[in-house]
Amino acid sequence: MMLELRDVSVARGGVPVLDGVGLVLGPGEAMVLRGPNGSGKTTLLRAVSGLQPVLAGEVSGAERVAYSGHADGLKANLSVAENLAFWAAAFGTRGIEAAMEAYALAPLSDRWAGNLSAGQKRRLGLARMLVTGRPVWVLDEPTVSLDAASVALFAAAVRGHLGAGGAALIATHIDLGLSEARVLDVAAHRAMAPLPGSDEAFL
Amino acid sequence: MMLELRDVSVARGGVPVLDGVGLVLGPGEAMVLRGPNGSGKTTLLRAVSGLQPVLAGEVSGAERVAYSGHADGLKANLSVAENLAFWAAAFGTRGIEAAMEAYALAPLSDRWAGNLSAGQKRRLGLARMLVTGRPVWVLDEPTVSLDAASVALFAAAVRGHLGAGGAALIATHIDLGLSEARVLDVAAHRAMAPLPGSDEAFL
Amino acid sequence: MRALLWRDLRLAVRAGGGFGLGLAFFLIVTVLVPFAVGPQTGRLASIAPGILWLGALLACLLSLDRIFALDFEDGSLDLLATAPLPLEGVVAVKALAHWFTTGLPLVAAAPALGVLLSLPGPGFFWLFLSLLIGTPALSVIGAFGAALTVGLKRGGLLMSLLVLPLYVPTLIFGAEAARRGAEGLAVETPLMLLGGISAGALALLPFASAAVLRVSLR
Amino acid sequence: MRALLWRDLRLAVRAGGGFGLGLAFFLIVTVLVPFAVGPQTGRLASIAPGILWLGALLACLLSLDRIFALDFEDGSLDLLATAPLPLEGVVAVKALAHWFTTGLPLVAAAPALGVLLSLPGPGFFWLFLSLLIGTPALSVIGAFGAALTVGLKRGGLLMSLLVLPLYVPTLIFGAEAARRGAEGLAVETPLMLLGGISAGALALLPFASAAVLRVSLR
Amino acid sequence: MSLWEYANPVRFIRLTDRVLPALSGAAVLCLVVGLVWGFFFTPDDYRQGSTVKIIYLHVPAALMAINAWLMMLVASLIWIVRRHHVSALAARAAAPVGATMTVIALATGAIWGQPMWGTWWAWDPRLTSFLILFLFYLGYMALWEAIENDDAAADLTSILCLVGSVFALLSRYAVNFWNQGLHQGASLSLDAEENVADVFWLPLLVCIAGFVLLFVALVFLRTQTEIRARRMRAILARERMA
Amino acid sequence: MMPDLGKYAVTVLSAYGVSLVLIAALVGASLWRARRVRAALRKVETRRTAR
Ligand code: HEM
Ligand SMILES: Nc1ncnc2c1ncn2[C@@H]1O[C@H](COP(=O)(O)OP(=O)(O)OP(=O)(O)O)[C@@H](O)[C@H]1O
Ligand SMILES: Nc1ncnc2c1ncn2[C@@H]1O[C@H](COP(=O)(O)OP(=O)(O)OP(=O)(O)O)[C@@H](O)[C@H]1O
Ligand SMILES: [Mg+2]
Ligand SMILES: [Mg+2]
């Protein structure tokens, strides 16, 4: 078991958005989060990664998570290779060639990250996951701005990761071509009743 | 004829990216730009909107264009309604209700734009097009982060715009559900030969 | 145009009270000066007009920092440039909003801070007047600098660097007027020159700033 | 950790020369002072150590502005917080990088600028030494302020407001040491107190800053 | 029932509602008695003339300026350690009161200084450290205003309060080191020879009591307001969710 | 009735004036905001219980 959520509730801006979310991801498993805009996917993923506390319930495995959000965390003034090398060092791994390869970044390697097109930036952001060395990938709308070829690269990278015993939790609105992934619709967990939130005392 | 490009070449960061692009959009017509990441769609759209000069060729109708790029131009500290009202005032139109309606923003109207989810922000950015009153919409990957319902709202808004005699030029990687739109693949116009660019004098 | 002014004022007031912050910075710099140069009243009095002018200038400069940068980052500037507003007008309105939210409060507060630095009696009026005439120039010159550095990461400091030399004439005449006033000398000449600089900057710089903005947006 | 230091140094050097900008700001402020307070040598000499300290402090403050903000905006801070680096270490390293790129050049340049303000002969060494001891404290205190305001729009000025009062003790002891040095008096006590502040701030503030960052990222 | 029990917002409001009328009545009574006594029925000082009458405002305001910060410090600690919302909100509520007291102390001091020292302002250590305290109040309030999320704001401001207290203390010593003062020593100590004479002393005590009561009453009232505002935000947020 | 303040009349009176105005402003602002928030909360609560 790589990641487990037991009866998790999360809030954003003081408002509970999701309630009673439970899921288990074993090695080699992927799960896709679905749900309309504003339903709380981003919030859940941030909580899973330990960036924000959960209101209730438990997350185990947060320390195994590599997170990738709506923003890519790129430095406009570093080259593509430098950006990737930094994250490799920060996560204590080495070797960025495989990651550059996987997302066809080699031709861009000397370009400054700030001078990439939207989709190229995204590819670089995704390549970062490969150098973290973390077994659980948590991805928030990873394929935004990607063309079909890049989506295929992404699907291949995820498959490779799963094949190597990793796990992935992916929020998305579009089809990723990952037929083996289970689907969790967060709309079913929409928080209705007042929860023991941070402002519970005031209700 | 609302927008016409004749043999347009554009460059980004001093490097020519597209060459010999021609297109004509009449009232009620929509065109979808396709092409892999980094092929120059954003660059072309910025040139069409008059934000950057073309290297060669001619654009007519730039003054009729309302542009929406990768960034939404929202102020985090203004409410949804205030953001929209500002753009209406800047473009000299009035009445934001129709736009709020079209993108189901009414329930969010008092929220600060900074506190919206990614898809909600995008919806607000798209609603801005409706208050510009401009006949030609130039949209760069408009449906990024949108869920299926919102994509349908978007398609309906575009149809409405076309039906009212407008035109639209849309760069996208995914299917928008606009079957009537013509498609232009910019990959076919990739700039190969060195063009008479700004650094021509040095070649 | 009016909508833009309103929006900028509203943003300044809302964004964590951006409104009073220039003022607070001015206050703090003034307070720090005696800690730095020592508490002797005579010494403080002799440098008071100059330091107050310098403090006002720095407060102006810092708050100017992101006059266009925020709009650039979130894409609003692209959209404003394609809106049916003349870019010259946009620049002028943004400079005006900046003056309302920063320059004007500074002018009003300067006499009160003069007390802290033992500014001599007659100096108060002239300090006030010279700041009132000079700060609009600071805002438009600053808007020009902000336009030059829009889109550069860490543009803030670079902007300071570009703008400070441009501020020199304003500072010289403004501080000279305040100093002469404090010492009871004639102030007409520097005040008139200061007025000339303000008028000239207001009339011409918006055009330069708009041209620069167009290039930065490409 | 080392990678982070390298990255920050490299970014500082690259980003439109962020490296030299603090220095340039320092230079310009120093140059503006005579314009503001008038050119009399005696008056300038008497305020020189204080003004140089104040200038260094402001240069430090301004360049500190976006120490975390840039990383927050582009999402790096989220990623750093999930990386296997202790956040306290991240804060300390970032403050260190800031000191290398801003504090150290300021220290080196201050004596040269002393000449411009006719700093008396013995003052040079003590100015240098007091800045060398004091600027690390400025960097860590500033990092704390930057952590408090990360994620706030227009955080820059608010940060100044929060940080400047915290700078008071450092400034007083630092400027006092430099002033006494320039006047040929004993400097041991203020220098030792300054050292104490620096050491204390270095030892404790990174923990406060990391706690604050964790809250801001939520 | 332990003291922590009152940290429940509802119970806090109920309790303070009960004591507020008496408290504000006592505050007004003390203030009126003390100030009228001091202003109309005390003699002039042989050196300072009628300006001694300023002491009835100046000293209580100065004391409350410091005590308000101490109260905020304690409340911040309680928030950090026990996470009682009321204490965070009480700290927030006290800040403007403390800041106003600081301004009163500064203003009356400045007005007093004009005839006594011949200047509105001197960089005396006591005066200077008050100015710094005022800056801390400003920063603290500005930070509260700038952050939207209430809990995050409480966390950040309480850490600022802690760190700020340390630096305020440091500043106090630094300022002492930097400049010798003109200001009166503490003459409220009971043993000193040059104690303020009883004629000034008694009304001053009444005024101090009045300021303390006023402070407590205002903090109670403002904390109630903050609680209500917070409750309203919470309810509205829920409604938005539904 | 008015005590003789001598040459310091302006000083003393302005000190009292400034302080009392500041206190009044503080108390007034606190009461005003208290009343406003209380009313707003009541409105919200009645709306909530009405449903
Ligand atoms: C503007 C600035 C001033 C500030 C911030 C200030 C601050 C203070 C403070 C904090 C105290 C209470 C100290 C204590 O009780 O230990 C105090 C007391 C006092 N102040 Fe001031 N003061 C100022 C100006 C003045 C001036 C100009 C005078 C008169 C000449 C004055 C006369 C007194 C007296 C007589 C006391 C009572 C002494 C005592 O409590 O033992 N103050 N002031
Ligand atoms: N910073 C914030 N402060 C307060 N509320 C927020 C903030 N960000 C998002 N929200 C709100 O919290 C809810 C959940 O947002 P979240 O970003 O988790 O949605 P999401 O499922 O990721 O949506 P999307 O598909 O649009 O990205 C939404 O209703 C949103 O409006
Ligand atoms: N600021 C810039 N400076 C220099 N080159 C740039 C800059 N932005 C983009 N480029 C380069 O210009 C080319 C065209 O980029 P453009 O953004 O137009 O592509 P795009 O078709 O919009 O791609 P995407 O689908 O990824 O958004 C790319 O090769 C890109 O790397
Ligand atoms: Mg999301
Ligand atoms: Mg693009």
PDB file of C-alpha atoms in Angstrom, chain E residues 39-40 44 48 50-51 53-54 56-57 97 100 103-104 107-108 111 115 211 214 218 221-222 225-226 228-229 231-232 235-236 239, chain F residues 1-5 8 11-16 18-20 22-23 26-27 30-31 33-34 37-38 40-41 44-45 47-48 51:
ATOM      1  CA  PHE E  39      -8.240  69.067  36.020  1.00  0.00           C
ATOM      2  CA  PHE E  40     -10.266  71.218  38.419  1.00  0.00           C
ATOM      3  CA  ASP E  44      -0.327  73.693  39.899  1.00  0.00           C
ATOM      4  CA  GLN E  48       5.706  72.915  35.698  1.00  0.00           C
ATOM      5  CA  SER E  50      -0.580  73.974  35.162  1.00  0.00           C
ATOM      6  CA  THR E  51       1.016  71.547  32.698  1.00  0.00           C
ATOM      7  CA  LYS E  53      -2.525  68.367  34.669  1.00  0.00           C
ATOM      8  CA  ILE E  54      -1.458  66.588  31.497  1.00  0.00           C
ATOM      9  CA  TYR E  56      -3.654  62.452  34.187  1.00  0.00           C
ATOM     10  CA  LEU E  57      -3.850  61.543  30.552  1.00  0.00           C
ATOM     11  CA  VAL E  97      -6.874  50.191  21.399  1.00  0.00           C
ATOM     12  CA  THR E 100      -4.627  54.663  20.151  1.00  0.00           C
ATOM     13  CA  VAL E 103      -0.836  57.904  20.051  1.00  0.00           C
ATOM     14  CA  ILE E 104      -2.371  59.598  23.080  1.00  0.00           C
ATOM     15  CA  ALA E 107       0.592  63.397  21.527  1.00  0.00           C
ATOM     16  CA  THR E 108       0.228  64.498  25.125  1.00  0.00           C
ATOM     17  CA  ILE E 111       2.363  68.838  23.705  1.00  0.00           C
ATOM     18  CA  PRO E 115       6.758  74.229  27.157  1.00  0.00           C
ATOM     19  CA  PHE E 211      -8.003  53.712  31.644  1.00  0.00           C
ATOM     20  CA  LEU E 214     -11.850  51.397  29.626  1.00  0.00           C
ATOM     21  CA  LEU E 218     -13.225  48.071  24.853  1.00  0.00           C
ATOM     22  CA  LEU E 221     -16.659  44.794  23.120  1.00  0.00           C
ATOM     23  CA  ARG E 222     -14.296  44.594  20.186  1.00  0.00           C
ATOM     24  CA  THR E 225     -17.498  42.161  17.401  1.00  0.00           C
ATOM     25  CA  GLU E 226     -14.653  40.125  15.977  1.00  0.00           C
ATOM     26  CA  ARG E 228     -19.610  37.980  15.447  1.00  0.00           C
ATOM     27  CA  ALA E 229     -17.835  39.001  12.266  1.00  0.00           C
ATOM     28  CA  ARG E 231     -19.286  33.815  12.779  1.00  0.00           C
ATOM     29  CA  MET E 232     -20.913  35.717   9.988  1.00  0.00           C
ATOM     30  CA  ILE E 235     -22.093  31.136   7.988  1.00  0.00           C
ATOM     31  CA  LEU E 236     -21.815  32.920   4.687  1.00  0.00           C
ATOM     32  CA  GLU E 239     -24.226  29.145   2.482  1.00  0.00           C
TER      33      GLU E 239
ATOM     34  CA  MET F   1     -15.396  77.465  37.678  1.00  0.00           C
ATOM     35  CA  MET F   2     -12.586  77.124  35.138  1.00  0.00           C
ATOM     36  CA  PRO F   3      -9.269  76.783  36.929  1.00  0.00           C
ATOM     37  CA  ASP F   4      -6.668  79.370  36.070  1.00  0.00           C
ATOM     38  CA  LEU F   5      -4.285  77.602  33.745  1.00  0.00           C
ATOM     39  CA  TYR F   8      -0.024  77.103  29.715  1.00  0.00           C
ATOM     40  CA  THR F  11      -0.980  73.514  26.114  1.00  0.00           C
ATOM     41  CA  VAL F  12      -3.142  71.861  28.729  1.00  0.00           C
ATOM     42  CA  LEU F  13      -6.381  72.335  26.884  1.00  0.00           C
ATOM     43  CA  SER F  14      -5.003  71.025  23.628  1.00  0.00           C
ATOM     44  CA  ALA F  15      -3.586  67.978  25.393  1.00  0.00           C
ATOM     45  CA  TYR F  16      -6.976  67.258  26.923  1.00  0.00           C
ATOM     46  CA  VAL F  18      -6.538  65.731  21.577  1.00  0.00           C
ATOM     47  CA  SER F  19      -6.762  62.869  24.043  1.00  0.00           C
ATOM     48  CA  LEU F  20     -10.487  63.085  24.543  1.00  0.00           C
ATOM     49  CA  LEU F  22      -8.914  60.216  20.252  1.00  0.00           C
ATOM     50  CA  ILE F  23     -10.664  58.265  22.990  1.00  0.00           C
ATOM     51  CA  LEU F  26     -11.903  54.905  19.409  1.00  0.00           C
ATOM     52  CA  VAL F  27     -15.003  54.267  21.485  1.00  0.00           C
ATOM     53  CA  SER F  30     -15.822  50.360  18.325  1.00  0.00           C
ATOM     54  CA  LEU F  31     -19.501  50.905  19.103  1.00  0.00           C
ATOM     55  CA  ARG F  33     -18.691  48.603  14.188  1.00  0.00           C
ATOM     56  CA  ALA F  34     -20.167  46.493  16.982  1.00  0.00           C
ATOM     57  CA  VAL F  37     -21.701  43.665  12.713  1.00  0.00           C
ATOM     58  CA  ARG F  38     -24.385  42.681  15.176  1.00  0.00           C
ATOM     59  CA  ALA F  40     -25.503  42.083   9.832  1.00  0.00           C
ATOM     60  CA  LEU F  41     -25.132  38.865  11.763  1.00  0.00           C
ATOM     61  CA  VAL F  44     -27.796  36.410   8.227  1.00  0.00           C
ATOM     62  CA  GLU F  45     -29.036  34.301  11.103  1.00  0.00           C
ATOM     63  CA  ARG F  47     -32.272  34.219   6.935  1.00  0.00           C
ATOM     64  CA  ARG F  48     -30.703  30.945   7.940  1.00  0.00           C
ATOM     65  CA  ARG F  51     -35.016  28.318   5.703  1.00  0.00           C
TER      66      ARG F  51
END
